[in-house]
């Protein structure tokens, strides 16, 4: 763990992260990347559930290293009265608390917003759950998979003749985490720049992915239109698909702009369709996707992936190779822009992971350290900063209240 001072626009901000997989921790990771002092509070005996998710190297959890970077870790059981009081004392020093317990759990421990805001009127309490703090589904277990299903994402994903398709990663959680980080900064702006006070953020996982899915609700409301599965095609433009190259690789082509569609069809040897009266409309082109896919697919199938990419770039047409993660990390643009930098980990040595999510010219974020061992910072935070005597911490450790 580096001793360098926090960098970034959120330096001086303190966040208590008592959330677990996945949206809350991602929001806190983003805040930490941009300088916030994030204190990760885990169960002192079992730790955060993310420590047991995904792949590990020599028993060291790798996902944890990324998602819990730039966070100090404290083991403290909030369900114990002594642990709850420690948390209330920490809240007095904090700007933000992020939690994802079921509605009512914090209140059952005497840690509801009424109690916490009495200790700290400026506190922003960010509550992230599957379905929110109100409504008939408020007490349902909520996971990103359920949001991906209910939002309409799964229903429009996959081949027309196939089943609804779920993503093989935490898509809805990830979107919700980024939305939550944005909501937190808005609440802090209201507090600090507008003379407001703290407030509660009720963030569910369903609404952000519904937003990302675009105009489906207004289409249905005004036209009764229900979007269906189209595979890799789009109902809004064509050609738009993945195409196999002569060396067995794949590329993706997009023509959201008509001028790009013109360049693609001229490149693949079919300039005659550019003059068709229907060509200027993306939706009309989509109705003729079979024809356009045939033209583009035949041309691409006769060339290697490198040849296709080079020709499209020369024609200023939109194309991208379909990468796996190994190819992504080897890509010269990814390397030149330091998109996946190498950082030092105290257990594993050099590791590579995603960089900060945005690049700010004046107040850049950074990866200051990777995910820490359980309780690595308990003594520093509770002892040195809160002033809890070492003897009391030792007794609390014996009882399993802290780690």
PDB file of N, CA and C in Angstrom, residues 12-69:
ATOM      1  N   UNK A  12      -9.969  14.068  -0.080  1.00  0.00           N
ATOM      2  CA  UNK A  12     -10.564  14.652   1.111  1.00  0.00           C
ATOM      3  C   UNK A  12     -11.954  14.135   1.408  1.00  0.00           C
ATOM      4  N   UNK A  13     -12.533  13.409   0.468  1.00  0.00           N
ATOM      5  CA  UNK A  13     -13.860  12.817   0.663  1.00  0.00           C
ATOM      6  C   UNK A  13     -13.703  11.454   1.317  1.00  0.00           C
ATOM      7  N   UNK A  14     -14.528  11.147   2.303  1.00  0.00           N
ATOM      8  CA  UNK A  14     -14.472   9.828   2.942  1.00  0.00           C
ATOM      9  C   UNK A  14     -15.758   9.053   2.651  1.00  0.00           C
ATOM     10  N   UNK A  15     -15.587   7.814   2.195  1.00  0.00           N
ATOM     11  CA  UNK A  15     -16.701   6.931   1.839  1.00  0.00           C
ATOM     12  C   UNK A  15     -16.589   5.657   2.655  1.00  0.00           C
ATOM     13  N   UNK A  16     -17.687   5.249   3.285  1.00  0.00           N
ATOM     14  CA  UNK A  16     -17.751   3.966   3.974  1.00  0.00           C
ATOM     15  C   UNK A  16     -18.494   2.987   3.079  1.00  0.00           C
ATOM     16  N   UNK A  17     -17.800   1.950   2.640  1.00  0.00           N
ATOM     17  CA  UNK A  17     -18.371   0.962   1.728  1.00  0.00           C
ATOM     18  C   UNK A  17     -18.763  -0.275   2.523  1.00  0.00           C
ATOM     19  N   UNK A  18     -20.054  -0.433   2.772  1.00  0.00           N
ATOM     20  CA  UNK A  18     -20.544  -1.630   3.452  1.00  0.00           C
ATOM     21  C   UNK A  18     -21.406  -2.452   2.497  1.00  0.00           C
ATOM     22  N   UNK A  19     -21.152  -2.281   1.219  1.00  0.00           N
ATOM     23  CA  UNK A  19     -21.888  -3.022   0.186  1.00  0.00           C
ATOM     24  C   UNK A  19     -21.071  -4.216  -0.285  1.00  0.00           C
ATOM     25  N   UNK A  20     -21.727  -5.111  -0.992  1.00  0.00           N
ATOM     26  CA  UNK A  20     -21.033  -6.254  -1.569  1.00  0.00           C
ATOM     27  C   UNK A  20     -21.566  -6.460  -2.987  1.00  0.00           C
ATOM     28  N   UNK A  21     -21.183  -7.532  -3.600  1.00  0.00           N
ATOM     29  CA  UNK A  21     -21.355  -7.787  -5.030  1.00  0.00           C
ATOM     30  C   UNK A  21     -22.645  -7.166  -5.577  1.00  0.00           C
ATOM     31  N   UNK A  22     -22.589  -6.275  -6.538  1.00  0.00           N
ATOM     32  CA  UNK A  22     -21.479  -5.784  -7.310  1.00  0.00           C
ATOM     33  C   UNK A  22     -21.582  -4.276  -7.530  1.00  0.00           C
ATOM     34  N   UNK A  23     -22.844  -3.763  -7.579  1.00  0.00           N
ATOM     35  CA  UNK A  23     -23.034  -2.367  -7.962  1.00  0.00           C
ATOM     36  C   UNK A  23     -22.409  -1.406  -6.956  1.00  0.00           C
ATOM     37  N   UNK A  24     -22.675  -1.618  -5.663  1.00  0.00           N
ATOM     38  CA  UNK A  24     -22.136  -0.726  -4.647  1.00  0.00           C
ATOM     39  C   UNK A  24     -20.623  -0.684  -4.631  1.00  0.00           C
ATOM     40  N   UNK A  25     -19.952  -1.842  -4.590  1.00  0.00           N
ATOM     41  CA  UNK A  25     -18.487  -1.822  -4.613  1.00  0.00           C
ATOM     42  C   UNK A  25     -17.901  -1.157  -5.853  1.00  0.00           C
ATOM     43  N   UNK A  26     -18.558  -1.314  -7.014  1.00  0.00           N
ATOM     44  CA  UNK A  26     -18.046  -0.652  -8.211  1.00  0.00           C
ATOM     45  C   UNK A  26     -18.158   0.860  -8.078  1.00  0.00           C
ATOM     46  N   UNK A  27     -19.288   1.345  -7.569  1.00  0.00           N
ATOM     47  CA  UNK A  27     -19.433   2.784  -7.354  1.00  0.00           C
ATOM     48  C   UNK A  27     -18.328   3.296  -6.436  1.00  0.00           C
ATOM     49  N   UNK A  28     -18.047   2.540  -5.375  1.00  0.00           N
ATOM     50  CA  UNK A  28     -17.009   2.960  -4.433  1.00  0.00           C
ATOM     51  C   UNK A  28     -15.619   2.861  -5.060  1.00  0.00           C
ATOM     52  N   UNK A  29     -15.406   1.879  -5.919  1.00  0.00           N
ATOM     53  CA  UNK A  29     -14.128   1.794  -6.631  1.00  0.00           C
ATOM     54  C   UNK A  29     -13.909   3.035  -7.477  1.00  0.00           C
ATOM     55  N   UNK A  30     -14.949   3.469  -8.186  1.00  0.00           N
ATOM     56  CA  UNK A  30     -14.830   4.657  -9.023  1.00  0.00           C
ATOM     57  C   UNK A  30     -14.519   5.882  -8.167  1.00  0.00           C
ATOM     58  N   UNK A  31     -15.206   6.036  -7.042  1.00  0.00           N
ATOM     59  CA  UNK A  31     -14.928   7.159  -6.150  1.00  0.00           C
ATOM     60  C   UNK A  31     -13.507   7.094  -5.618  1.00  0.00           C
ATOM     61  N   UNK A  32     -13.055   5.889  -5.266  1.00  0.00           N
ATOM     62  CA  UNK A  32     -11.690   5.727  -4.785  1.00  0.00           C
ATOM     63  C   UNK A  32     -10.660   6.008  -5.850  1.00  0.00           C
ATOM     64  N   UNK A  33     -10.952   5.615  -7.079  1.00  0.00           N
ATOM     65  CA  UNK A  33     -10.022   5.877  -8.181  1.00  0.00           C
ATOM     66  C   UNK A  33      -9.769   7.367  -8.355  1.00  0.00           C
ATOM     67  N   UNK A  34     -10.758   8.176  -8.002  1.00  0.00           N
ATOM     68  CA  UNK A  34     -10.618   9.614  -8.178  1.00  0.00           C
ATOM     69  C   UNK A  34     -10.342  10.337  -6.861  1.00  0.00           C
ATOM     70  N   UNK A  35      -9.751   9.602  -5.928  1.00  0.00           N
ATOM     71  CA  UNK A  35      -9.153  10.244  -4.766  1.00  0.00           C
ATOM     72  C   UNK A  35      -9.867  10.100  -3.452  1.00  0.00           C
ATOM     73  N   UNK A  36     -11.113   9.602  -3.439  1.00  0.00           N
ATOM     74  CA  UNK A  36     -11.826   9.468  -2.170  1.00  0.00           C
ATOM     75  C   UNK A  36     -11.127   8.464  -1.260  1.00  0.00           C
ATOM     76  N   UNK A  37     -11.194   8.718   0.032  1.00  0.00           N
ATOM     77  CA  UNK A  37     -10.713   7.758   1.033  1.00  0.00           C
ATOM     78  C   UNK A  37     -11.841   6.774   1.286  1.00  0.00           C
ATOM     79  N   UNK A  38     -11.776   5.620   0.639  1.00  0.00           N
ATOM     80  CA  UNK A  38     -12.830   4.614   0.757  1.00  0.00           C
ATOM     81  C   UNK A  38     -12.412   3.588   1.804  1.00  0.00           C
ATOM     82  N   UNK A  39     -13.258   3.410   2.800  1.00  0.00           N
ATOM     83  CA  UNK A  39     -13.022   2.412   3.840  1.00  0.00           C
ATOM     84  C   UNK A  39     -14.006   1.273   3.620  1.00  0.00           C
ATOM     85  N   UNK A  40     -13.479   0.131   3.245  1.00  0.00           N
ATOM     86  CA  UNK A  40     -14.293  -1.062   3.015  1.00  0.00           C
ATOM     87  C   UNK A  40     -14.501  -1.763   4.344  1.00  0.00           C
ATOM     88  N   UNK A  41     -15.758  -1.909   4.752  1.00  0.00           N
ATOM     89  CA  UNK A  41     -16.081  -2.560   6.020  1.00  0.00           C
ATOM     90  C   UNK A  41     -16.642  -3.940   5.725  1.00  0.00           C
ATOM     91  N   UNK A  42     -15.957  -4.966   6.218  1.00  0.00           N
ATOM     92  CA  UNK A  42     -16.309  -6.355   5.941  1.00  0.00           C
ATOM     93  C   UNK A  42     -16.675  -7.091   7.222  1.00  0.00           C
ATOM     94  N   UNK A  43     -17.363  -8.202   7.046  1.00  0.00           N
ATOM     95  CA  UNK A  43     -17.599  -9.088   8.185  1.00  0.00           C
ATOM     96  C   UNK A  43     -16.243  -9.586   8.688  1.00  0.00           C
ATOM     97  N   UNK A  44     -15.978  -9.478   9.984  1.00  0.00           N
ATOM     98  CA  UNK A  44     -14.630  -9.773  10.484  1.00  0.00           C
ATOM     99  C   UNK A  44     -14.211 -11.231  10.397  1.00  0.00           C
ATOM    100  N   UNK A  45     -15.178 -12.152  10.269  1.00  0.00           N
ATOM    101  CA  UNK A  45     -14.806 -13.573  10.213  1.00  0.00           C
ATOM    102  C   UNK A  45     -14.820 -14.125   8.794  1.00  0.00           C
ATOM    103  N   UNK A  46     -15.815 -13.792   8.019  1.00  0.00           N
ATOM    104  CA  UNK A  46     -15.936 -14.382   6.684  1.00  0.00           C
ATOM    105  C   UNK A  46     -15.503 -13.440   5.574  1.00  0.00           C
ATOM    106  N   UNK A  47     -15.358 -12.153   5.877  1.00  0.00           N
ATOM    107  CA  UNK A  47     -14.952 -11.210   4.855  1.00  0.00           C
ATOM    108  C   UNK A  47     -16.059 -10.939   3.850  1.00  0.00           C
ATOM    109  N   UNK A  48     -15.737 -10.145   2.854  1.00  0.00           N
ATOM    110  CA  UNK A  48     -16.685  -9.818   1.804  1.00  0.00           C
ATOM    111  C   UNK A  48     -16.885 -11.019   0.893  1.00  0.00           C
ATOM    112  N   UNK A  49     -18.118 -11.206   0.396  1.00  0.00           N
ATOM    113  CA  UNK A  49     -18.418 -12.355  -0.452  1.00  0.00           C
ATOM    114  C   UNK A  49     -17.615 -12.350  -1.745  1.00  0.00           C
ATOM    115  N   UNK A  50     -17.200 -11.173  -2.195  1.00  0.00           N
ATOM    116  CA  UNK A  50     -16.434 -11.103  -3.439  1.00  0.00           C
ATOM    117  C   UNK A  50     -15.100 -11.829  -3.320  1.00  0.00           C
ATOM    118  N   UNK A  51     -14.598 -11.970  -2.101  1.00  0.00           N
ATOM    119  CA  UNK A  51     -13.321 -12.681  -1.922  1.00  0.00           C
ATOM    120  C   UNK A  51     -13.426 -14.139  -2.366  1.00  0.00           C
ATOM    121  N   UNK A  52     -14.625 -14.661  -2.473  1.00  0.00           N
ATOM    122  CA  UNK A  52     -14.813 -16.056  -2.900  1.00  0.00           C
ATOM    123  C   UNK A  52     -15.419 -16.168  -4.285  1.00  0.00           C
ATOM    124  N   UNK A  53     -15.456 -15.055  -5.019  1.00  0.00           N
ATOM    125  CA  UNK A  53     -16.028 -15.062  -6.366  1.00  0.00           C
ATOM    126  C   UNK A  53     -14.924 -15.070  -7.418  1.00  0.00           C
ATOM    127  N   UNK A  54     -15.151 -15.830  -8.466  1.00  0.00           N
ATOM    128  CA  UNK A  54     -14.236 -15.795  -9.597  1.00  0.00           C
ATOM    129  C   UNK A  54     -12.949 -16.561  -9.349  1.00  0.00           C
ATOM    130  N   UNK A  55     -11.991 -16.335 -10.211  1.00  0.00           N
ATOM    131  CA  UNK A  55     -10.737 -17.077 -10.188  1.00  0.00           C
ATOM    132  C   UNK A  55      -9.790 -16.529  -9.127  1.00  0.00           C
ATOM    133  N   UNK A  56      -8.910 -17.410  -8.657  1.00  0.00           N
ATOM    134  CA  UNK A  56      -7.890 -17.041  -7.677  1.00  0.00           C
ATOM    135  C   UNK A  56      -6.547 -17.581  -8.138  1.00  0.00           C
ATOM    136  N   UNK A  57      -5.490 -16.944  -7.701  1.00  0.00           N
ATOM    137  CA  UNK A  57      -4.133 -17.420  -7.959  1.00  0.00           C
ATOM    138  C   UNK A  57      -3.461 -17.688  -6.619  1.00  0.00           C
ATOM    139  N   UNK A  58      -3.092 -18.946  -6.388  1.00  0.00           N
ATOM    140  CA  UNK A  58      -2.471 -19.345  -5.119  1.00  0.00           C
ATOM    141  C   UNK A  58      -3.341 -18.923  -3.938  1.00  0.00           C
ATOM    142  N   UNK A  59      -4.651 -19.053  -4.109  1.00  0.00           N
ATOM    143  CA  UNK A  59      -5.576 -18.706  -3.037  1.00  0.00           C
ATOM    144  C   UNK A  59      -5.876 -17.224  -2.914  1.00  0.00           C
ATOM    145  N   UNK A  60      -5.305 -16.404  -3.774  1.00  0.00           N
ATOM    146  CA  UNK A  60      -5.519 -14.957  -3.719  1.00  0.00           C
ATOM    147  C   UNK A  60      -6.613 -14.583  -4.721  1.00  0.00           C
ATOM    148  N   UNK A  61      -7.737 -14.025  -4.275  1.00  0.00           N
ATOM    149  CA  UNK A  61      -8.854 -13.713  -5.192  1.00  0.00           C
ATOM    150  C   UNK A  61      -8.503 -12.551  -6.111  1.00  0.00           C
ATOM    151  N   UNK A  62      -8.669 -12.757  -7.413  1.00  0.00           N
ATOM    152  CA  UNK A  62      -8.221 -11.772  -8.391  1.00  0.00           C
ATOM    153  C   UNK A  62      -9.255 -10.665  -8.635  1.00  0.00           C
ATOM    154  N   UNK A  63     -10.536 -11.028  -8.683  1.00  0.00           N
ATOM    155  CA  UNK A  63     -11.571 -10.003  -8.862  1.00  0.00           C
ATOM    156  C   UNK A  63     -11.515  -8.998  -7.721  1.00  0.00           C
ATOM    157  N   UNK A  64     -11.291  -9.501  -6.522  1.00  0.00           N
ATOM    158  CA  UNK A  64     -11.183  -8.635  -5.347  1.00  0.00           C
ATOM    159  C   UNK A  64     -10.096  -7.587  -5.538  1.00  0.00           C
ATOM    160  N   UNK A  65      -8.977  -7.994  -6.135  1.00  0.00           N
ATOM    161  CA  UNK A  65      -7.854  -7.079  -6.312  1.00  0.00           C
ATOM    162  C   UNK A  65      -8.248  -5.869  -7.146  1.00  0.00           C
ATOM    163  N   UNK A  66      -9.107  -6.092  -8.138  1.00  0.00           N
ATOM    164  CA  UNK A  66      -9.537  -4.999  -8.996  1.00  0.00           C
ATOM    165  C   UNK A  66     -10.649  -4.175  -8.363  1.00  0.00           C
ATOM    166  N   UNK A  67     -11.716  -4.825  -7.932  1.00  0.00           N
ATOM    167  CA  UNK A  67     -12.899  -4.108  -7.470  1.00  0.00           C
ATOM    168  C   UNK A  67     -12.679  -3.422  -6.124  1.00  0.00           C
ATOM    169  N   UNK A  68     -11.719  -3.884  -5.343  1.00  0.00           N
ATOM    170  CA  UNK A  68     -11.473  -3.295  -4.021  1.00  0.00           C
ATOM    171  C   UNK A  68     -10.195  -2.473  -3.978  1.00  0.00           C
ATOM    172  N   UNK A  69      -9.705  -2.107  -5.166  1.00  0.00           N
ATOM    173  CA  UNK A  69      -8.513  -1.251  -5.190  1.00  0.00           C
ATOM    174  C   UNK A  69      -8.848   0.125  -4.616  1.00  0.00           C
TER     175      UNK A  69
END
